């Protein structure tokens, strides 16, 4: 197996784990409060990341006050905000619908950069936004269909926006941070941020199921730690554009796993939504690839 094919396999497996977080969150939402589940997730993942840093000899750089603030906001939005909103949304909506919505992340991230950084949007991005919006609308306004909920879908979309802000804030850091060190920091800070509101959830957390706890352990070890290792092992073997294409597998795996594991029905609306989201993500990736080639040609 060539190095490039190995990269493809690693990236595909990484995106499979990302899609599985939707199913895990659906199981967690059945009996665990969102902040308690999030705090437990990071409490499990953080020591593992520390062990990986020790094993690889990775070190944390010195941070300015500006970067320390950015890191706390990143952890609050991308780590805690994303997870708690995803779990909260899945108490109201189906995992299949959530899978379609999380697939819009690359497009939402690009749109946030345009809105906040005032960058001039390219036609490819505008088309991608239109396609992704069509995909979300195809499943968003079906409050009485297949376990869907407009409020739940809105919470899932807010989770995607939080993750998009995480990506944008990462570009605002002045200090260069290795990926493993950043993941370790996000887990550690995320635990502290989630643990504070989790204290107030504990008295109301009755009837916690074993499947919910198992889902948190899975979320912490497989998508959080394993997904990180798989993604960066794959990303170092292929180009950035090729890696970006694999993000399109996340919504597909989420919807398929919702059907296989949870037994949720997958209707024409979800299929149409995935088709629009995939077209948006792939179109955006190809447009970026073409732009890079043209820039390289000059």
PDB file of C-alpha atoms in Angstrom:
ATOM      1  CA  UNK A   1       0.000   0.000   0.000  1.00  0.00           C
ATOM      2  CA  UNK A   2       1.456   3.340  -1.060  1.00  0.00           C
ATOM      3  CA  UNK A   3       1.923   6.222   1.384  1.00  0.00           C
ATOM      4  CA  UNK A   4      -0.857   8.182  -0.358  1.00  0.00           C
ATOM      5  CA  UNK A   5      -3.350   5.310  -0.160  1.00  0.00           C
ATOM      6  CA  UNK A   6      -2.467   4.888   3.519  1.00  0.00           C
ATOM      7  CA  UNK A   7      -3.319   8.570   3.975  1.00  0.00           C
ATOM      8  CA  UNK A   8      -6.689   8.062   2.307  1.00  0.00           C
ATOM      9  CA  UNK A   9      -7.485   5.137   4.611  1.00  0.00           C
ATOM     10  CA  UNK A  10      -6.517   7.090   7.734  1.00  0.00           C
ATOM     11  CA  UNK A  11      -8.560  10.126   6.676  1.00  0.00           C
ATOM     12  CA  UNK A  12     -11.603   8.022   5.843  1.00  0.00           C
ATOM     13  CA  UNK A  13     -11.427   6.293   9.236  1.00  0.00           C
ATOM     14  CA  UNK A  14     -11.012   9.677  10.953  1.00  0.00           C
ATOM     15  CA  UNK A  15     -14.159  11.011   9.294  1.00  0.00           C
ATOM     16  CA  UNK A  16     -15.993   7.824  10.193  1.00  0.00           C
ATOM     17  CA  UNK A  17     -15.231   8.532  13.850  1.00  0.00           C
ATOM     18  CA  UNK A  18     -16.428  12.134  13.418  1.00  0.00           C
ATOM     19  CA  UNK A  19     -19.722  10.881  12.022  1.00  0.00           C
ATOM     20  CA  UNK A  20     -20.029   8.444  14.909  1.00  0.00           C
ATOM     21  CA  UNK A  21     -20.006  11.327  17.415  1.00  0.00           C
ATOM     22  CA  UNK A  22     -23.567  12.101  16.351  1.00  0.00           C
ATOM     23  CA  UNK A  23     -24.734   8.592  17.266  1.00  0.00           C
ATOM     24  CA  UNK A  24     -22.712   8.678  20.510  1.00  0.00           C
ATOM     25  CA  UNK A  25     -24.218  12.063  21.395  1.00  0.00           C
ATOM     26  CA  UNK A  26     -27.712  10.725  20.728  1.00  0.00           C
ATOM     27  CA  UNK A  27     -27.088   7.899  23.219  1.00  0.00           C
ATOM     28  CA  UNK A  28     -25.569  10.348  25.717  1.00  0.00           C
ATOM     29  CA  UNK A  29     -28.548  12.699  25.372  1.00  0.00           C
ATOM     30  CA  UNK A  30     -30.917   9.947  26.516  1.00  0.00           C
ATOM     31  CA  UNK A  31     -29.825  10.171  30.162  1.00  0.00           C
ATOM     32  CA  UNK A  32     -26.792  12.415  30.751  1.00  0.00           C
ATOM     33  CA  UNK A  33     -26.929  16.230  31.102  1.00  0.00           C
ATOM     34  CA  UNK A  34     -24.802  17.979  28.431  1.00  0.00           C
ATOM     35  CA  UNK A  35     -22.220  19.714  30.632  1.00  0.00           C
ATOM     36  CA  UNK A  36     -21.703  16.650  32.821  1.00  0.00           C
ATOM     37  CA  UNK A  37     -21.177  14.498  29.736  1.00  0.00           C
ATOM     38  CA  UNK A  38     -18.772  17.037  28.257  1.00  0.00           C
ATOM     39  CA  UNK A  39     -16.755  17.314  31.473  1.00  0.00           C
ATOM     40  CA  UNK A  40     -16.536  13.511  31.666  1.00  0.00           C
ATOM     41  CA  UNK A  41     -15.442  13.327  28.025  1.00  0.00           C
ATOM     42  CA  UNK A  42     -12.517  15.677  28.592  1.00  0.00           C
ATOM     43  CA  UNK A  43     -11.657  14.164  31.983  1.00  0.00           C
ATOM     44  CA  UNK A  44     -11.053  10.887  30.129  1.00  0.00           C
ATOM     45  CA  UNK A  45      -9.343  12.331  27.047  1.00  0.00           C
ATOM     46  CA  UNK A  46      -7.020  14.812  28.803  1.00  0.00           C
ATOM     47  CA  UNK A  47      -4.764  12.244  30.563  1.00  0.00           C
ATOM     48  CA  UNK A  48      -4.464  10.292  27.316  1.00  0.00           C
ATOM     49  CA  UNK A  49      -3.323  13.415  25.468  1.00  0.00           C
ATOM     50  CA  UNK A  50      -0.823  14.159  28.254  1.00  0.00           C
ATOM     51  CA  UNK A  51       0.528  10.627  27.894  1.00  0.00           C
ATOM     52  CA  UNK A  52       0.882  11.117  24.125  1.00  0.00           C
ATOM     53  CA  UNK A  53       2.743  14.394  24.698  1.00  0.00           C
ATOM     54  CA  UNK A  54       5.103  12.661  27.131  1.00  0.00           C
ATOM     55  CA  UNK A  55       5.657   9.747  24.724  1.00  0.00           C
ATOM     56  CA  UNK A  56       6.440  12.045  21.790  1.00  0.00           C
ATOM     57  CA  UNK A  57       8.420  14.614  23.757  1.00  0.00           C
ATOM     58  CA  UNK A  58       6.011  17.399  22.806  1.00  0.00           C
ATOM     59  CA  UNK A  59       6.168  20.619  24.801  1.00  0.00           C
ATOM     60  CA  UNK A  60       3.867  23.574  25.319  1.00  0.00           C
ATOM     61  CA  UNK A  61       5.199  26.938  24.120  1.00  0.00           C
ATOM     62  CA  UNK A  62       5.038  30.130  26.140  1.00  0.00           C
ATOM     63  CA  UNK A  63       1.826  32.069  25.531  1.00  0.00           C
ATOM     64  CA  UNK A  64       1.122  35.761  25.566  1.00  0.00           C
ATOM     65  CA  UNK A  65      -1.906  37.111  27.425  1.00  0.00           C
ATOM     66  CA  UNK A  66      -3.641  37.502  24.048  1.00  0.00           C
ATOM     67  CA  UNK A  67      -3.118  33.844  23.163  1.00  0.00           C
ATOM     68  CA  UNK A  68      -4.193  32.627  26.601  1.00  0.00           C
ATOM     69  CA  UNK A  69      -7.486  34.479  26.173  1.00  0.00           C
ATOM     70  CA  UNK A  70      -7.954  33.080  22.662  1.00  0.00           C
ATOM     71  CA  UNK A  71      -7.329  29.537  23.935  1.00  0.00           C
ATOM     72  CA  UNK A  72      -9.945  29.872  26.673  1.00  0.00           C
ATOM     73  CA  UNK A  73     -12.510  31.231  24.186  1.00  0.00           C
ATOM     74  CA  UNK A  74     -11.598  28.443  21.752  1.00  0.00           C
ATOM     75  CA  UNK A  75     -12.153  25.792  24.387  1.00  0.00           C
ATOM     76  CA  UNK A  76     -15.419  27.409  25.453  1.00  0.00           C
ATOM     77  CA  UNK A  77     -16.764  27.611  21.906  1.00  0.00           C
ATOM     78  CA  UNK A  78     -15.232  24.750  19.972  1.00  0.00           C
ATOM     79  CA  UNK A  79     -14.777  22.165  22.712  1.00  0.00           C
ATOM     80  CA  UNK A  80     -17.543  22.804  25.250  1.00  0.00           C
ATOM     81  CA  UNK A  81     -20.000  24.785  23.124  1.00  0.00           C
ATOM     82  CA  UNK A  82     -19.971  22.304  20.256  1.00  0.00           C
ATOM     83  CA  UNK A  83     -20.365  19.209  22.449  1.00  0.00           C
ATOM     84  CA  UNK A  84     -23.066  20.575  24.769  1.00  0.00           C
ATOM     85  CA  UNK A  85     -25.118  22.043  21.911  1.00  0.00           C
ATOM     86  CA  UNK A  86     -24.818  18.803  19.934  1.00  0.00           C
ATOM     87  CA  UNK A  87     -26.018  16.737  22.898  1.00  0.00           C
ATOM     88  CA  UNK A  88     -28.795  19.228  23.715  1.00  0.00           C
ATOM     89  CA  UNK A  89     -29.947  19.319  20.100  1.00  0.00           C
ATOM     90  CA  UNK A  90     -30.058  15.536  19.899  1.00  0.00           C
ATOM     91  CA  UNK A  91     -32.518  15.384  22.788  1.00  0.00           C
ATOM     92  CA  UNK A  92     -34.950  17.054  20.370  1.00  0.00           C
ATOM     93  CA  UNK A  93     -34.017  15.918  16.877  1.00  0.00           C
ATOM     94  CA  UNK A  94     -32.884  12.805  15.034  1.00  0.00           C
ATOM     95  CA  UNK A  95     -29.270  11.753  14.562  1.00  0.00           C
ATOM     96  CA  UNK A  96     -29.868  11.508  10.789  1.00  0.00           C
ATOM     97  CA  UNK A  97     -30.922  15.165  10.596  1.00  0.00           C
ATOM     98  CA  UNK A  98     -27.993  16.177  12.812  1.00  0.00           C
ATOM     99  CA  UNK A  99     -25.623  14.294  10.507  1.00  0.00           C
ATOM    100  CA  UNK A 100     -26.732  16.390   7.535  1.00  0.00           C
ATOM    101  CA  UNK A 101     -26.278  19.640   9.470  1.00  0.00           C
ATOM    102  CA  UNK A 102     -22.780  18.904  10.822  1.00  0.00           C
ATOM    103  CA  UNK A 103     -21.675  18.266   7.253  1.00  0.00           C
ATOM    104  CA  UNK A 104     -21.987  21.990   6.583  1.00  0.00           C
ATOM    105  CA  UNK A 105     -18.986  22.756   8.826  1.00  0.00           C
ATOM    106  CA  UNK A 106     -16.458  23.496   6.017  1.00  0.00           C
ATOM    107  CA  UNK A 107     -18.905  25.869   4.340  1.00  0.00           C
ATOM    108  CA  UNK A 108     -19.969  27.525   7.613  1.00  0.00           C
ATOM    109  CA  UNK A 109     -16.307  27.995   8.586  1.00  0.00           C
ATOM    110  CA  UNK A 110     -15.558  29.691   5.270  1.00  0.00           C
ATOM    111  CA  UNK A 111     -18.648  31.900   5.588  1.00  0.00           C
ATOM    112  CA  UNK A 112     -17.682  32.953   9.137  1.00  0.00           C
ATOM    113  CA  UNK A 113     -14.249  33.976   7.854  1.00  0.00           C
ATOM    114  CA  UNK A 114     -15.935  36.146   5.229  1.00  0.00           C
ATOM    115  CA  UNK A 115     -18.296  37.772   7.725  1.00  0.00           C
ATOM    116  CA  UNK A 116     -15.785  38.412  10.521  1.00  0.00           C
ATOM    117  CA  UNK A 117     -12.595  39.004   8.553  1.00  0.00           C
ATOM    118  CA  UNK A 118     -14.327  40.954   5.782  1.00  0.00           C
ATOM    119  CA  UNK A 119     -12.720  38.848   3.092  1.00  0.00           C
ATOM    120  CA  UNK A 120     -14.179  39.146  -0.372  1.00  0.00           C
ATOM    121  CA  UNK A 121     -16.283  36.038  -1.087  1.00  0.00           C
ATOM    122  CA  UNK A 122     -15.524  34.019  -4.213  1.00  0.00           C
ATOM    123  CA  UNK A 123     -18.325  32.765  -6.427  1.00  0.00           C
ATOM    124  CA  UNK A 124     -17.503  29.181  -5.475  1.00  0.00           C
ATOM    125  CA  UNK A 125     -18.091  29.978  -1.800  1.00  0.00           C
ATOM    126  CA  UNK A 126     -21.404  31.711  -2.506  1.00  0.00           C
ATOM    127  CA  UNK A 127     -22.545  28.684  -4.499  1.00  0.00           C
ATOM    128  CA  UNK A 128     -21.370  26.338  -1.737  1.00  0.00           C
ATOM    129  CA  UNK A 129     -23.296  28.361   0.877  1.00  0.00           C
ATOM    130  CA  UNK A 130     -26.431  28.205  -1.273  1.00  0.00           C
ATOM    131  CA  UNK A 131     -26.110  24.442  -1.723  1.00  0.00           C
ATOM    132  CA  UNK A 132     -25.391  23.793   1.951  1.00  0.00           C
ATOM    133  CA  UNK A 133     -28.328  26.007   2.954  1.00  0.00           C
ATOM    134  CA  UNK A 134     -30.588  24.055   0.616  1.00  0.00           C
ATOM    135  CA  UNK A 135     -29.397  20.835   2.219  1.00  0.00           C
ATOM    136  CA  UNK A 136     -30.162  22.075   5.724  1.00  0.00           C
ATOM    137  CA  UNK A 137     -33.545  23.501   4.708  1.00  0.00           C
ATOM    138  CA  UNK A 138     -34.516  20.149   3.220  1.00  0.00           C
ATOM    139  CA  UNK A 139     -34.545  18.636   6.711  1.00  0.00           C
ATOM    140  CA  UNK A 140     -34.895  21.663   9.015  1.00  0.00           C
ATOM    141  CA  UNK A 141     -38.580  22.437   8.620  1.00  0.00           C
ATOM    142  CA  UNK A 142     -40.009  19.008   9.338  1.00  0.00           C
ATOM    143  CA  UNK A 143     -40.947  19.232  13.020  1.00  0.00           C
ATOM    144  CA  UNK A 144     -43.266  16.224  12.824  1.00  0.00           C
ATOM    145  CA  UNK A 145     -41.211  13.949  10.579  1.00  0.00           C
ATOM    146  CA  UNK A 146     -38.882  11.102  11.596  1.00  0.00           C
ATOM    147  CA  UNK A 147     -38.092  12.520  15.023  1.00  0.00           C
ATOM    148  CA  UNK A 148     -36.956  15.854  13.640  1.00  0.00           C
ATOM    149  CA  UNK A 149     -37.392  19.167  15.438  1.00  0.00           C
ATOM    150  CA  UNK A 150     -36.835  22.726  14.281  1.00  0.00           C
ATOM    151  CA  UNK A 151     -35.498  23.711  17.724  1.00  0.00           C
ATOM    152  CA  UNK A 152     -33.220  20.669  17.812  1.00  0.00           C
ATOM    153  CA  UNK A 153     -31.912  21.342  14.316  1.00  0.00           C
ATOM    154  CA  UNK A 154     -31.253  24.963  15.311  1.00  0.00           C
ATOM    155  CA  UNK A 155     -29.179  23.804  18.290  1.00  0.00           C
ATOM    156  CA  UNK A 156     -27.168  21.476  16.029  1.00  0.00           C
ATOM    157  CA  UNK A 157     -26.502  24.347  13.635  1.00  0.00           C
ATOM    158  CA  UNK A 158     -25.367  26.523  16.558  1.00  0.00           C
ATOM    159  CA  UNK A 159     -22.946  23.726  17.454  1.00  0.00           C
ATOM    160  CA  UNK A 160     -21.550  23.878  13.916  1.00  0.00           C
ATOM    161  CA  UNK A 161     -21.157  27.665  14.233  1.00  0.00           C
ATOM    162  CA  UNK A 162     -19.240  27.137  17.499  1.00  0.00           C
ATOM    163  CA  UNK A 163     -16.879  24.741  15.736  1.00  0.00           C
ATOM    164  CA  UNK A 164     -16.506  27.236  12.889  1.00  0.00           C
ATOM    165  CA  UNK A 165     -15.525  29.915  15.419  1.00  0.00           C
ATOM    166  CA  UNK A 166     -12.970  27.514  16.859  1.00  0.00           C
ATOM    167  CA  UNK A 167     -11.336  27.214  13.424  1.00  0.00           C
ATOM    168  CA  UNK A 168     -11.380  30.978  12.913  1.00  0.00           C
ATOM    169  CA  UNK A 169      -9.931  31.686  16.371  1.00  0.00           C
ATOM    170  CA  UNK A 170      -7.129  29.229  15.704  1.00  0.00           C
ATOM    171  CA  UNK A 171      -5.971  31.553  12.922  1.00  0.00           C
ATOM    172  CA  UNK A 172      -5.821  34.446  15.401  1.00  0.00           C
ATOM    173  CA  UNK A 173      -3.225  32.792  17.630  1.00  0.00           C
ATOM    174  CA  UNK A 174       0.126  34.574  17.495  1.00  0.00           C
ATOM    175  CA  UNK A 175       2.074  31.610  18.857  1.00  0.00           C
ATOM    176  CA  UNK A 176       2.515  28.525  16.686  1.00  0.00           C
ATOM    177  CA  UNK A 177       1.124  25.499  18.531  1.00  0.00           C
ATOM    178  CA  UNK A 178       1.598  21.888  17.446  1.00  0.00           C
ATOM    179  CA  UNK A 179      -1.617  19.961  16.826  1.00  0.00           C
ATOM    180  CA  UNK A 180      -1.087  17.538  19.716  1.00  0.00           C
ATOM    181  CA  UNK A 181      -0.355  20.361  22.149  1.00  0.00           C
ATOM    182  CA  UNK A 182      -3.462  22.263  21.000  1.00  0.00           C
ATOM    183  CA  UNK A 183      -5.678  19.187  21.397  1.00  0.00           C
ATOM    184  CA  UNK A 184      -4.262  18.634  24.894  1.00  0.00           C
ATOM    185  CA  UNK A 185      -4.935  22.245  25.861  1.00  0.00           C
ATOM    186  CA  UNK A 186      -8.485  22.104  24.492  1.00  0.00           C
ATOM    187  CA  UNK A 187      -9.197  18.963  26.498  1.00  0.00           C
ATOM    188  CA  UNK A 188      -7.747  20.406  29.709  1.00  0.00           C
ATOM    189  CA  UNK A 189      -9.345  23.837  29.448  1.00  0.00           C
ATOM    190  CA  UNK A 190     -12.557  22.292  28.130  1.00  0.00           C
ATOM    191  CA  UNK A 191     -12.811  20.125  31.235  1.00  0.00           C
ATOM    192  CA  UNK A 192     -12.465  23.150  33.536  1.00  0.00           C
ATOM    193  CA  UNK A 193     -15.014  25.185  31.560  1.00  0.00           C
ATOM    194  CA  UNK A 194     -17.553  22.324  31.450  1.00  0.00           C
ATOM    195  CA  UNK A 195     -17.032  21.202  35.054  1.00  0.00           C
ATOM    196  CA  UNK A 196     -18.323  24.477  36.531  1.00  0.00           C
ATOM    197  CA  UNK A 197     -21.886  24.276  35.118  1.00  0.00           C
ATOM    198  CA  UNK A 198     -21.785  20.475  35.433  1.00  0.00           C
ATOM    199  CA  UNK A 199     -21.797  20.849  39.227  1.00  0.00           C
ATOM    200  CA  UNK A 200     -25.311  22.307  39.015  1.00  0.00           C
ATOM    201  CA  UNK A 201     -26.517  19.465  36.774  1.00  0.00           C
ATOM    202  CA  UNK A 202     -25.517  16.622  39.097  1.00  0.00           C
ATOM    203  CA  UNK A 203     -28.545  16.771  41.446  1.00  0.00           C
ATOM    204  CA  UNK A 204     -30.852  16.475  38.433  1.00  0.00           C
ATOM    205  CA  UNK A 205     -28.968  13.638  36.728  1.00  0.00           C
ATOM    206  CA  UNK A 206     -31.228  10.743  37.710  1.00  0.00           C
ATOM    207  CA  UNK A 207     -31.403   7.388  35.987  1.00  0.00           C
ATOM    208  CA  UNK A 208     -28.093   7.556  34.124  1.00  0.00           C
ATOM    209  CA  UNK A 209     -27.873   4.592  31.770  1.00  0.00           C
ATOM    210  CA  UNK A 210     -24.818   2.415  31.184  1.00  0.00           C
ATOM    211  CA  UNK A 211     -25.134   3.004  27.429  1.00  0.00           C
ATOM    212  CA  UNK A 212     -24.840   6.774  27.936  1.00  0.00           C
ATOM    213  CA  UNK A 213     -21.689   6.404  30.055  1.00  0.00           C
ATOM    214  CA  UNK A 214     -20.225   3.949  27.532  1.00  0.00           C
ATOM    215  CA  UNK A 215     -20.993   6.447  24.756  1.00  0.00           C
ATOM    216  CA  UNK A 216     -19.069   9.175  26.641  1.00  0.00           C
ATOM    217  CA  UNK A 217     -16.068   6.865  27.075  1.00  0.00           C
ATOM    218  CA  UNK A 218     -16.243   5.991  23.376  1.00  0.00           C
ATOM    219  CA  UNK A 219     -16.527   9.700  22.427  1.00  0.00           C
ATOM    220  CA  UNK A 220     -13.478  10.522  24.570  1.00  0.00           C
ATOM    221  CA  UNK A 221     -11.202   7.736  23.360  1.00  0.00           C
ATOM    222  CA  UNK A 222     -12.209   7.018  19.762  1.00  0.00           C
ATOM    223  CA  UNK A 223     -13.324  10.257  18.030  1.00  0.00           C
ATOM    224  CA  UNK A 224     -11.472  12.665  20.355  1.00  0.00           C
ATOM    225  CA  UNK A 225      -8.112  10.871  20.691  1.00  0.00           C
ATOM    226  CA  UNK A 226      -8.263   8.208  17.965  1.00  0.00           C
ATOM    227  CA  UNK A 227      -9.796  10.598  15.432  1.00  0.00           C
ATOM    228  CA  UNK A 228      -7.009  13.096  16.113  1.00  0.00           C
ATOM    229  CA  UNK A 229      -4.296  10.480  15.538  1.00  0.00           C
ATOM    230  CA  UNK A 230      -5.955   9.143  12.379  1.00  0.00           C
ATOM    231  CA  UNK A 231      -6.548  12.587  10.877  1.00  0.00           C
ATOM    232  CA  UNK A 232      -3.006  13.858  11.329  1.00  0.00           C
ATOM    233  CA  UNK A 233      -1.494  10.532  10.258  1.00  0.00           C
ATOM    234  CA  UNK A 234      -3.503  10.830   7.059  1.00  0.00           C
ATOM    235  CA  UNK A 235      -3.010  14.561   6.562  1.00  0.00           C
ATOM    236  CA  UNK A 236       0.785  14.242   6.578  1.00  0.00           C
ATOM    237  CA  UNK A 237       0.604  11.723   3.708  1.00  0.00           C
ATOM    238  CA  UNK A 238      -1.603  13.710   1.299  1.00  0.00           C
ATOM    239  CA  UNK A 239      -2.099  17.295   0.174  1.00  0.00           C
ATOM    240  CA  UNK A 240      -4.252  19.742   2.088  1.00  0.00           C
ATOM    241  CA  UNK A 241      -6.852  19.795  -0.678  1.00  0.00           C
ATOM    242  CA  UNK A 242      -7.103  16.004  -0.696  1.00  0.00           C
ATOM    243  CA  UNK A 243      -7.529  15.984   3.072  1.00  0.00           C
ATOM    244  CA  UNK A 244     -10.278  18.612   2.841  1.00  0.00           C
ATOM    245  CA  UNK A 245     -12.249  16.398   0.459  1.00  0.00           C
ATOM    246  CA  UNK A 246     -12.528  13.706   3.109  1.00  0.00           C
ATOM    247  CA  UNK A 247     -14.528  15.989   5.422  1.00  0.00           C
ATOM    248  CA  UNK A 248     -17.458  15.219   3.125  1.00  0.00           C
ATOM    249  CA  UNK A 249     -17.519  11.681   4.546  1.00  0.00           C
ATOM    250  CA  UNK A 250     -18.568  12.869   8.028  1.00  0.00           C
ATOM    251  CA  UNK A 251     -22.269  13.562   7.276  1.00  0.00           C
ATOM    252  CA  UNK A 252     -22.544  10.385   5.205  1.00  0.00           C
ATOM    253  CA  UNK A 253     -21.144   8.238   8.006  1.00  0.00           C
ATOM    254  CA  UNK A 254     -23.367   9.997  10.564  1.00  0.00           C
ATOM    255  CA  UNK A 255     -26.563   9.301   8.623  1.00  0.00           C
ATOM    256  CA  UNK A 256     -25.560   5.725   7.787  1.00  0.00           C
ATOM    257  CA  UNK A 257     -24.632   4.954  11.418  1.00  0.00           C
ATOM    258  CA  UNK A 258     -27.905   6.512  12.613  1.00  0.00           C
ATOM    259  CA  UNK A 259     -29.702   4.066  10.319  1.00  0.00           C
ATOM    260  CA  UNK A 260     -27.572   1.022  11.219  1.00  0.00           C
ATOM    261  CA  UNK A 261     -27.087   1.525  14.983  1.00  0.00           C
ATOM    262  CA  UNK A 262     -30.116   3.563  16.044  1.00  0.00           C
ATOM    263  CA  UNK A 263     -32.537   2.226  13.463  1.00  0.00           C
ATOM    264  CA  UNK A 264     -33.580   5.725  12.417  1.00  0.00           C
ATOM    265  CA  UNK A 265     -35.364   5.982   9.065  1.00  0.00           C
ATOM    266  CA  UNK A 266     -33.494   7.736   6.286  1.00  0.00           C
ATOM    267  CA  UNK A 267     -35.911   9.422   3.919  1.00  0.00           C
ATOM    268  CA  UNK A 268     -35.682  11.428   0.730  1.00  0.00           C
ATOM    269  CA  UNK A 269     -35.218  14.656   2.705  1.00  0.00           C
ATOM    270  CA  UNK A 270     -32.037  13.367   4.376  1.00  0.00           C
ATOM    271  CA  UNK A 271     -30.739  11.953   1.087  1.00  0.00           C
ATOM    272  CA  UNK A 272     -31.432  15.265  -0.666  1.00  0.00           C
ATOM    273  CA  UNK A 273     -29.817  17.145   2.219  1.00  0.00           C
ATOM    274  CA  UNK A 274     -26.667  15.019   2.101  1.00  0.00           C
ATOM    275  CA  UNK A 275     -26.472  15.404  -1.687  1.00  0.00           C
ATOM    276  CA  UNK A 276     -26.578  19.206  -1.385  1.00  0.00           C
ATOM    277  CA  UNK A 277     -24.060  19.289   1.467  1.00  0.00           C
ATOM    278  CA  UNK A 278     -21.675  16.931  -0.342  1.00  0.00           C
ATOM    279  CA  UNK A 279     -21.912  19.020  -3.505  1.00  0.00           C
ATOM    280  CA  UNK A 280     -21.155  22.149  -1.478  1.00  0.00           C
ATOM    281  CA  UNK A 281     -18.125  20.686   0.325  1.00  0.00           C
ATOM    282  CA  UNK A 282     -16.657  18.977  -2.744  1.00  0.00           C
ATOM    283  CA  UNK A 283     -17.250  22.038  -4.917  1.00  0.00           C
ATOM    284  CA  UNK A 284     -15.525  24.249  -2.360  1.00  0.00           C
ATOM    285  CA  UNK A 285     -12.557  21.874  -2.177  1.00  0.00           C
ATOM    286  CA  UNK A 286     -12.181  21.650  -5.950  1.00  0.00           C
ATOM    287  CA  UNK A 287     -12.431  25.431  -6.278  1.00  0.00           C
ATOM    288  CA  UNK A 288      -9.675  25.848  -3.681  1.00  0.00           C
ATOM    289  CA  UNK A 289      -7.556  23.260  -5.488  1.00  0.00           C
ATOM    290  CA  UNK A 290      -7.968  25.133  -8.779  1.00  0.00           C
ATOM    291  CA  UNK A 291      -7.139  28.444  -7.092  1.00  0.00           C
ATOM    292  CA  UNK A 292      -3.931  26.997  -5.605  1.00  0.00           C
ATOM    293  CA  UNK A 293      -2.877  25.569  -8.965  1.00  0.00           C
ATOM    294  CA  UNK A 294      -3.434  28.903 -10.677  1.00  0.00           C
ATOM    295  CA  UNK A 295      -1.513  30.705  -7.940  1.00  0.00           C
ATOM    296  CA  UNK A 296       1.315  28.204  -8.283  1.00  0.00           C
ATOM    297  CA  UNK A 297       1.353  28.695 -12.027  1.00  0.00           C
ATOM    298  CA  UNK A 298       2.026  32.382 -11.634  1.00  0.00           C
TER     299      UNK A 298
END
